[in-house]
Coordinates of C-alpha atoms in Angstrom, one line a residue:
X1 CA 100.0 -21.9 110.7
X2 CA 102.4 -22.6 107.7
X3 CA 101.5 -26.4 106.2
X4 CA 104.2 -28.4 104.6
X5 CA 103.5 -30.0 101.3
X6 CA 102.6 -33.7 102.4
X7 CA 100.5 -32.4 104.6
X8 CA 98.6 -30.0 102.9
X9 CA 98.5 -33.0 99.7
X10 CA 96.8 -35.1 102.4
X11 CA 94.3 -32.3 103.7
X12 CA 93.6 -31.5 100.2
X13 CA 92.7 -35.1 99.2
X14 CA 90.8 -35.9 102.2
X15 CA 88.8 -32.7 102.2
X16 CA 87.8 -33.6 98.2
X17 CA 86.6 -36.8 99.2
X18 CA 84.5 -35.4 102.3
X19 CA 82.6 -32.5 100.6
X20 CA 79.2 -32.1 99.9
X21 CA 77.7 -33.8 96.2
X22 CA 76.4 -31.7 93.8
X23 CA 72.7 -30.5 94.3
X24 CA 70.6 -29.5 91.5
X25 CA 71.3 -26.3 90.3
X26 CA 69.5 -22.7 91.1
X27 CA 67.7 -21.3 88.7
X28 CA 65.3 -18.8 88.4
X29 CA 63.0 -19.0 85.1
X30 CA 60.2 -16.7 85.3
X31 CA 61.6 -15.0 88.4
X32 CA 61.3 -11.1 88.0
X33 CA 63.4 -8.7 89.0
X34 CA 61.9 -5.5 90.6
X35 CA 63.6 -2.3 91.6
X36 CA 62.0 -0.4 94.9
X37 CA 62.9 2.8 96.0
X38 CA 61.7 3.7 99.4
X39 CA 60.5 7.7 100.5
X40 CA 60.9 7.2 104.6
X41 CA 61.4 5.5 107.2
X42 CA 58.2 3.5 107.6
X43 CA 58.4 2.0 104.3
X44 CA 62.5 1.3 104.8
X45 CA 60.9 -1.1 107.6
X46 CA 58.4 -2.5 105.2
X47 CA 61.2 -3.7 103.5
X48 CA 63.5 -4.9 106.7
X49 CA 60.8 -6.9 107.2
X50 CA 60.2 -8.6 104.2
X51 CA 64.1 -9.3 103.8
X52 CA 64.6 -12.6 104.8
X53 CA 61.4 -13.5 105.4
X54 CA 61.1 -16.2 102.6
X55 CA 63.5 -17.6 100.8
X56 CA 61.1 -16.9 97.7
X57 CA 62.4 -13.3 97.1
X58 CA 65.9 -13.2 97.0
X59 CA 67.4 -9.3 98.0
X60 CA 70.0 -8.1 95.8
X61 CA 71.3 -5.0 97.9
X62 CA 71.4 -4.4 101.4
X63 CA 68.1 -2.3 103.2
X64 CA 69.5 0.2 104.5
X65 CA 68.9 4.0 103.6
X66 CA 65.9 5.7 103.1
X67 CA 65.9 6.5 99.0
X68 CA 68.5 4.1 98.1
X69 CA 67.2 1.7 95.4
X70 CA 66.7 -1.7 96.6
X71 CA 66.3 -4.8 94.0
X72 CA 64.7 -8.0 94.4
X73 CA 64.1 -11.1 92.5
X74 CA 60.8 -12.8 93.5
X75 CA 59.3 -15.9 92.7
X76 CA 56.6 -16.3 90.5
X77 CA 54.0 -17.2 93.1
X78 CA 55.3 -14.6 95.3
X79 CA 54.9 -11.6 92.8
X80 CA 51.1 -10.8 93.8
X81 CA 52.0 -10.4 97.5
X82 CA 54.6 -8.5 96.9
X83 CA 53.1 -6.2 94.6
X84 CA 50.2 -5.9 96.5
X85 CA 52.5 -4.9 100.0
X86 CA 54.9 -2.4 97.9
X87 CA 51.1 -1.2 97.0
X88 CA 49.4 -0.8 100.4
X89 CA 52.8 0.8 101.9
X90 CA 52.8 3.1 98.7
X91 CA 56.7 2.1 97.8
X92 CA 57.6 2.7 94.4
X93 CA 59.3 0.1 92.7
X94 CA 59.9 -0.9 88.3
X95 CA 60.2 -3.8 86.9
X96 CA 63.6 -4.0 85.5
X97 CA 63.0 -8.0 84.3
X98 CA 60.5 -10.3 83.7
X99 CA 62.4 -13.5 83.4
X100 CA 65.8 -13.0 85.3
X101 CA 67.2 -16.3 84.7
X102 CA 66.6 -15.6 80.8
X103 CA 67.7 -12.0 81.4
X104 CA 71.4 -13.6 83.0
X105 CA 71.5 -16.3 79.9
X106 CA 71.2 -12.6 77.5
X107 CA 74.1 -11.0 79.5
X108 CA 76.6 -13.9 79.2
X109 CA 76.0 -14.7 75.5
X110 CA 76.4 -11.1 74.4
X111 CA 79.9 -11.4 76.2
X112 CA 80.8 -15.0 75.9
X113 CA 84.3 -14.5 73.9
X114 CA 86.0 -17.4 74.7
X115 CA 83.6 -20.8 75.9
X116 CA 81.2 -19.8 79.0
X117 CA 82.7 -16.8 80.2
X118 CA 81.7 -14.7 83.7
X119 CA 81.5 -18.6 84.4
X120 CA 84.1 -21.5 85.0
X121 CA 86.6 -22.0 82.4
X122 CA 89.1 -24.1 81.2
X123 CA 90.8 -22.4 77.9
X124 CA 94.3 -24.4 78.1
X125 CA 95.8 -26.0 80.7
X126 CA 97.7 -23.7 82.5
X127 CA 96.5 -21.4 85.3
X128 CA 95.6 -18.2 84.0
X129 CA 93.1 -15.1 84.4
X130 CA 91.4 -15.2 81.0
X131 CA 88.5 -17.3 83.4
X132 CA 86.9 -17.9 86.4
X133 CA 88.5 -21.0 88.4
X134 CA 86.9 -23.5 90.8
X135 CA 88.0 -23.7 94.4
X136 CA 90.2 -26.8 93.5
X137 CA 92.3 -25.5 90.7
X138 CA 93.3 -22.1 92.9
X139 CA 94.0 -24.5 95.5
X140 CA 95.7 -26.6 93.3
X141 CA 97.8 -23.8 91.6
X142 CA 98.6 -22.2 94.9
X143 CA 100.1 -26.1 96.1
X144 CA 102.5 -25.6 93.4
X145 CA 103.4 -22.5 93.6
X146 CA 105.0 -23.5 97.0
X147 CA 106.7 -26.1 94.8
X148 CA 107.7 -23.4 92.4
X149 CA 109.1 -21.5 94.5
X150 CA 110.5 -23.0 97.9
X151 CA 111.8 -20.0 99.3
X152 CA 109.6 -17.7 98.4
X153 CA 106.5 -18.7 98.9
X154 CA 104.7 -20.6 102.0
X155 CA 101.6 -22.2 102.4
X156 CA 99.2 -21.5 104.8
X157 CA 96.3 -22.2 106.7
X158 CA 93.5 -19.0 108.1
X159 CA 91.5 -22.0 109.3
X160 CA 88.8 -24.3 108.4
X161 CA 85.3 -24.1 107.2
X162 CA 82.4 -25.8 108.2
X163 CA 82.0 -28.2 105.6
X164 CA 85.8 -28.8 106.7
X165 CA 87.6 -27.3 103.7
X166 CA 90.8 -25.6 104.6
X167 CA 91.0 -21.5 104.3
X168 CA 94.3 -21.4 102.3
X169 CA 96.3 -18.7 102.0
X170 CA 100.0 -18.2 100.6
X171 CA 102.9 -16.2 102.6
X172 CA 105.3 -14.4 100.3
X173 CA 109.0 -13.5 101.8
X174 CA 111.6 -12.7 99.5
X175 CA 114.0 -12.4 102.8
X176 CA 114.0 -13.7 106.0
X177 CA 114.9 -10.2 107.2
X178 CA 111.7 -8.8 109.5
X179 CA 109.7 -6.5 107.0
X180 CA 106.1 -5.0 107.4
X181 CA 103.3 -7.1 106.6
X182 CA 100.3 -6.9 103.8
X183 CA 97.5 -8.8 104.4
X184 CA 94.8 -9.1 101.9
X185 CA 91.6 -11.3 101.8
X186 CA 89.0 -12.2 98.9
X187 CA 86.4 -13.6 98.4
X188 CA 84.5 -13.8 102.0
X189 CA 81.1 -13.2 100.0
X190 CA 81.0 -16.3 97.9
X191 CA 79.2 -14.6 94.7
X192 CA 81.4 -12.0 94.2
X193 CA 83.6 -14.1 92.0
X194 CA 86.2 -11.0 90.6
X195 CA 87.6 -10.7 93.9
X196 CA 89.6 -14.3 94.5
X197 CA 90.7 -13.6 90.7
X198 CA 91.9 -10.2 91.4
X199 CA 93.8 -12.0 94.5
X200 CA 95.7 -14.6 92.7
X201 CA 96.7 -12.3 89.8
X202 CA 98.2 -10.6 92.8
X203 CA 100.4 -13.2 94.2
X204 CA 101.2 -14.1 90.4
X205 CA 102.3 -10.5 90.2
X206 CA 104.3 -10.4 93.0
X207 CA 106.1 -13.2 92.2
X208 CA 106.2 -13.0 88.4
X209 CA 106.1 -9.1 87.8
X210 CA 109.0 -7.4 86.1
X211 CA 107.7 -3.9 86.8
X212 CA 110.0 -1.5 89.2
X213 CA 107.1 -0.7 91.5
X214 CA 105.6 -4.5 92.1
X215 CA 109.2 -5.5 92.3
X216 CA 109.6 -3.4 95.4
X217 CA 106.1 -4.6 96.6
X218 CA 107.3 -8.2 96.9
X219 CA 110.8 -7.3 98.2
X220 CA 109.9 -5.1 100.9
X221 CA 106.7 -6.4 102.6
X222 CA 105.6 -9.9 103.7
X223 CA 102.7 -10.8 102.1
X224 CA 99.8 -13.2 103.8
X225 CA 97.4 -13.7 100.9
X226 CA 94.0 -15.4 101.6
X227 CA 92.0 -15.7 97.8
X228 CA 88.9 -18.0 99.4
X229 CA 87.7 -16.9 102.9
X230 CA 84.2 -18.3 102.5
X231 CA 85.5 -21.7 100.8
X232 CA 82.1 -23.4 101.0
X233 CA 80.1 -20.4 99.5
X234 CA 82.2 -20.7 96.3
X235 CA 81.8 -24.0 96.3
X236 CA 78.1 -23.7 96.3
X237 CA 78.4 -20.9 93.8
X238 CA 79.9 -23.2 91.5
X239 CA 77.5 -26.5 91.7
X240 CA 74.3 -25.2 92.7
X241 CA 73.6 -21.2 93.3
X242 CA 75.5 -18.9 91.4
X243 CA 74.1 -16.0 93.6
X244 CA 75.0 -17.4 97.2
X245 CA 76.5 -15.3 99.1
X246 CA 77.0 -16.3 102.4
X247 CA 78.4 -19.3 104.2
X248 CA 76.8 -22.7 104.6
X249 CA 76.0 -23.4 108.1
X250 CA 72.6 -24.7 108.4
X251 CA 70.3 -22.6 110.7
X252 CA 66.9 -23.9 110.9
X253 CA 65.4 -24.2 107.4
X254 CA 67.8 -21.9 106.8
X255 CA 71.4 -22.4 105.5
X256 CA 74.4 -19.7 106.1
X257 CA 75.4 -16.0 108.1
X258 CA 77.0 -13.0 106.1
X259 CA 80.8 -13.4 106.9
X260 CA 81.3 -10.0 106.8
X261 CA 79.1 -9.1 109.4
X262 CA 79.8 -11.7 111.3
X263 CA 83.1 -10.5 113.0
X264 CA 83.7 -9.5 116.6
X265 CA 83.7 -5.9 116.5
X266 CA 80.2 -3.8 117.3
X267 CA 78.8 -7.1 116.1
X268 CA 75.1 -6.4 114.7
X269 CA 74.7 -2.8 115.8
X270 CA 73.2 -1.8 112.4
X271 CA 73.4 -3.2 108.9
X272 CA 72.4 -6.9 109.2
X273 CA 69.8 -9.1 110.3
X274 CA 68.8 -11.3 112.9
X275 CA 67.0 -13.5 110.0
X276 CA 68.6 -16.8 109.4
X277 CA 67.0 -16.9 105.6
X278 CA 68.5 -13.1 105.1
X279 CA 71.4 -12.4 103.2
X280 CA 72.9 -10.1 105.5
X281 CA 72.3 -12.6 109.0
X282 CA 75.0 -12.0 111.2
X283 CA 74.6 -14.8 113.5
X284 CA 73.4 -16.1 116.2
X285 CA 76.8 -14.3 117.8
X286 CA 79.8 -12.7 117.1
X287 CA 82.6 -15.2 115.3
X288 CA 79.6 -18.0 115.4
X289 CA 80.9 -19.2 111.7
X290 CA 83.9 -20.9 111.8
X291 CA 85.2 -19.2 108.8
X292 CA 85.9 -16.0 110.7
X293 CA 86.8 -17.3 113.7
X294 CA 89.4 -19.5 112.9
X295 CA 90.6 -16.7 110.4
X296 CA 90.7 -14.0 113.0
X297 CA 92.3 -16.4 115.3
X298 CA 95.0 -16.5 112.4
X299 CA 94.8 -13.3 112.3
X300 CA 95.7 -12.4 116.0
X301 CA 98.5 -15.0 116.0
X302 CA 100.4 -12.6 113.6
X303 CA 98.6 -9.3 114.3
X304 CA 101.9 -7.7 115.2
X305 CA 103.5 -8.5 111.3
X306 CA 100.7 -6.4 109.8
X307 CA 100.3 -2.9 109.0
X308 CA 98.0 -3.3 106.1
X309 CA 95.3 -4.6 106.2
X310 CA 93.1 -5.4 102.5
X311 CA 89.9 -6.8 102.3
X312 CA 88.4 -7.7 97.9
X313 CA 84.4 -7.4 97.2
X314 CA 82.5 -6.6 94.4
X315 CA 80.4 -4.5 93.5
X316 CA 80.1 -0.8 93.1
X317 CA 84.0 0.8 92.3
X318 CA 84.6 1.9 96.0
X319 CA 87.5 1.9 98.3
X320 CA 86.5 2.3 101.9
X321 CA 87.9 2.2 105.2
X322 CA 86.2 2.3 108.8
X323 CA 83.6 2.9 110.4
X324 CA 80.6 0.9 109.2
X325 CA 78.7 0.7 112.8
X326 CA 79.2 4.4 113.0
X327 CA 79.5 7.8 110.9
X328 CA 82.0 8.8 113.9
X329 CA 85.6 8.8 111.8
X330 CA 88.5 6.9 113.0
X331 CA 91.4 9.3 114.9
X332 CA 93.9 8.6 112.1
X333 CA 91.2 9.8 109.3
X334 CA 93.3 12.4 108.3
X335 CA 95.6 9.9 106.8
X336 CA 93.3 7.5 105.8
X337 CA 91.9 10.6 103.8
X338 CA 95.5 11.2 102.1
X339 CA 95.9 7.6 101.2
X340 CA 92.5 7.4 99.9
X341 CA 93.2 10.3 97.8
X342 CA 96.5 8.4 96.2
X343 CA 94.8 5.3 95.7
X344 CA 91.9 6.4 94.1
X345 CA 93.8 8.5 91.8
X346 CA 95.8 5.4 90.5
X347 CA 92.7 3.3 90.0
X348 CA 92.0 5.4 87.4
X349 CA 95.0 6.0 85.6
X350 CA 95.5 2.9 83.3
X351 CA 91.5 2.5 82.2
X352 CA 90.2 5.9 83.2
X353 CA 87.8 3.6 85.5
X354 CA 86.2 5.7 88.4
X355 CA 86.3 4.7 91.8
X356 CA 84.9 6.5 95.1
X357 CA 84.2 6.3 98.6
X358 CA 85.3 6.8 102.1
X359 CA 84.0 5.7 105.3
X360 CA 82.0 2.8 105.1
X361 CA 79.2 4.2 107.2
X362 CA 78.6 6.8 105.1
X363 CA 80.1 5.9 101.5
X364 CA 78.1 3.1 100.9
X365 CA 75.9 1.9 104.0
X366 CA 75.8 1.2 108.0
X367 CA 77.4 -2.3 108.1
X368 CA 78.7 -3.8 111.4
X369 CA 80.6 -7.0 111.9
X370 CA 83.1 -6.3 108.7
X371 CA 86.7 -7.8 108.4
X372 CA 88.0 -4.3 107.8
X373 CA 86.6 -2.8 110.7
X374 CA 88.0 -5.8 113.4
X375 CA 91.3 -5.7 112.3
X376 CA 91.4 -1.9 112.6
X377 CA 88.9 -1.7 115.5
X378 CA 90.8 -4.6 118.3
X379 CA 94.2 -6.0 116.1
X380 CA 95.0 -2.2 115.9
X381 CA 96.1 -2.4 112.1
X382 CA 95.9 1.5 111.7
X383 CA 95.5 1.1 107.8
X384 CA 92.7 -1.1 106.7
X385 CA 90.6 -0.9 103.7
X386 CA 87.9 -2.9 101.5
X387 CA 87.9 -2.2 97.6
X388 CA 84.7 -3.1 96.3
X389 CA 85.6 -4.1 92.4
X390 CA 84.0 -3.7 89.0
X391 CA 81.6 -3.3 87.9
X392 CA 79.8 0.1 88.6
X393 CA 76.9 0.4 91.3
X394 CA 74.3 0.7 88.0
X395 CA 75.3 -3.1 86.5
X396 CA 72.7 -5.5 88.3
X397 CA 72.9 -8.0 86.1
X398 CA 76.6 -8.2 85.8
X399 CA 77.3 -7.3 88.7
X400 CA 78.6 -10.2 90.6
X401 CA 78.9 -12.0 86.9
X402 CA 81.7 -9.4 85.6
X403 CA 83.2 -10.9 82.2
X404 CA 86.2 -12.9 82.5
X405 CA 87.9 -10.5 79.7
X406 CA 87.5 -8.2 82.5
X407 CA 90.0 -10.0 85.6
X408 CA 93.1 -8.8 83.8
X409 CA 91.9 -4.6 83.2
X410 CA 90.8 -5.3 87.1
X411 CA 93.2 -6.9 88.6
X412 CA 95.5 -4.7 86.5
X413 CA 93.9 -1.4 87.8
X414 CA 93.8 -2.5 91.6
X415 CA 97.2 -3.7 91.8
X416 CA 98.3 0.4 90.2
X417 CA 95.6 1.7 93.3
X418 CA 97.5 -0.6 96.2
X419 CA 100.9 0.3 94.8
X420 CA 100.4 4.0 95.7
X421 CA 98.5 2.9 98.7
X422 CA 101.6 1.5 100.5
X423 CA 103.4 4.5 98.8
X424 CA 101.3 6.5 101.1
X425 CA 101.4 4.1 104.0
X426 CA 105.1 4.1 103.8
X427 CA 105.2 7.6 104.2
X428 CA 103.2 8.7 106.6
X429 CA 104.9 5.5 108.9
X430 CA 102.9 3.6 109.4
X431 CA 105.3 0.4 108.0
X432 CA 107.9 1.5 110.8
X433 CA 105.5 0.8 113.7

């Protein structure tokens, strides 16, 4: 629904006063860090087991594929179990760090440049993408935007969150004429802190951007531009646990289900868990957070106004597009294939920085229950795709802490890689449907 400004000043100060006080931070002295690499499938299950089975050993990637390396920070009273279950199932693991939290401090002072960055920042007063900003001050920039620019730009609402906070989004028309849609959400996985960033240097592009080829962008498609989809995971991110991922439902002893596996489409077929403490829990059912439902609900309402479909993570350089319940390829994969092609050539072009990918399934892991895959799957958006940012697949420790120097070479990079994406798009028609 589109919010008019009194309201949405209201919403905004009511939800401030209702959320949740600060908790004491996360931190994780003497935690270590292990890498395991598993040789078949009876040790893969080893592993599925263990994930989510205390809230002690915190999983890092997804358990997947047999042979796919699979890191874990443990607590210090949890190290000798572990050690001595990767040693009776004979998995191979290293030690890649014996004090993670220490390990974290090393990386952000060797690239602190300007106060705390790959944290929350405040260099001057004006919005900008030199930092990392907290929930409030992207809602707050986005409010005034809408002031900014009247007829341009109109708020939003995807829905609510179940600490109440509002999923805010901006529309951006520069005609009233009907035009194909681009929808784009961030930052549904609450650690990966790059991808709301990359969102809002979008729709400052778009609206900002003297350059022949993001002019034509924001004159020739509607834009429906979501940078917080999991509001009270970044939140939590911010006060409390840098590395939270999911949402904040509480489940037991429990707290929070993986958004993007939480979505109504081969729901929990493969790729998640039926654990409540595991990072990849899809729910106790399909669309049980309210996050996605209310957003997908949001989503249906305008289904017909979008041929695009874009969905920001981080990490590992990837640009994928469906299936993840499946390695069976959509019908249209032929021009998903040609569109791939075009964008992943552009990513590169400005910083030589290497993307790859393909189907989800097979690029990067079986994961059901994504965004992408619902809105191509039953919204029939016949062109949707995840980019999954910097930094590389091999950067642990900054992985979902990339540098605030880096938004801007990024965001920069992405927005070359989804220009020739609706190039492509355009082309092969799929804008006159």
């Amino acid at each position: 629904m589109s919010l008019n400004k009194s309201l949405l000043f209201a919403l905004f100060g009511l939800l401030a006063t209702l959320a949740v006080g600060q908790a004491e931070r996360v931190r994780y002295d003497n935690y270590r860090l292990y890498k395991a690499n598993t040789a078949n499938e009876a040790q893969l299950a080893v592993l599925k087991d263990l994930e989510g089975s205390s809230d002690s050993i915190l999983f890092l990637d997804g358990v997947h594929i047999v042979g796919k390396d699979v890191q874990m920070v443990v607590a210090p009273h949890k190290v000798p179990d572990l050690l001595d279950l990767l040693g009776r199932a004979e998995i191979k693991y290293e030690l890649q760090s014996k004090d993670f939290q220490k390990s974290m401090d090393e990386v952000d002072e060797k690239v602190a440049i300007k106060g705390r960055v790959g944290m929350t920042g405040r260099a001057d007063d004006e919005y900008n993408w030199a930092q990392y900003y907290e929930l409030e001050d992207t809602y707050t920039w986005m409010i005034q935007l809408a002031s900014k620019y009247p007829h341009v730009v109109t708020l939003i609402e995807g829905g609510k969150s179940y600490q109440r906070r509002s999923i805010l989004g901006v529309k951006i028309s520069k005609s009233l004429s009907d035009k194909p849609g681009i929808f784009l959400e961030a930052g549904i996985h609450a650690r990966e802190w790059i991808a709301p960033a990359a969102a809002t240097f979008i729709i400052n592009q778009l609206l900002t951007s003297e350059v022949d080829s993001i002019k034509e962008l924001a004159d020739n498609y509607n834009w429906y531009v979501f940078p917080h989809a999991n509001p009270d995971g970044y939140v939590y991110t911010h006060t409390t646990n840098r590395l939270w991922r999911k949402t904040r439902t509480p489940y037991g002893s429990c707290f929070g289900a993986d958004p993007n596996r939480n979505w109504g489409f081969h729901w929990n077929e493969v790729g998640a868990s039926d654990s409540a403490c595991s990072d990849t829990y899809a729910g106790p059912e399909a669309f049980s957070e309210i996050e996605t439902y209310s957003l997908s609900q949001y989503i249906a309402s305008i289904k017909d106004n979008i041929q695009l479909y874009i969905s920001l993570h981080a990490y590992s350089q990837y640009l994928l597009y469906p299936y993840g319940h499946t390695n069976e390829l959509p019908d249209n994969v032929k021009d998903y294939e040609q569109v791939y092609d075009a964008a992943i050539a552009a990513v590169s072009q400005r910083y030589s920085t290497r993307y790859t990918g393909g189907n989800i399934y097979d690029a990067i892991y079986p994961a059901a229950g994504a965004s992408v895959d619902w809105a191509y799957g039953t919204q029939d958006v016949r062109m949707s795709f995840c980019y999954e940012l910097r930094p590389s697949s091999n950067s642990i420790l900054t992985g979902f802490r990339l540098p605030a120097e880096q938004i801007i070479p990024a965001s920069e990079e992405l927005l070359d890689s989804i220009v020739a994406m609706a190039t492509e798009v355009k082309a092969l028609g799929y804008f006159d449907k």
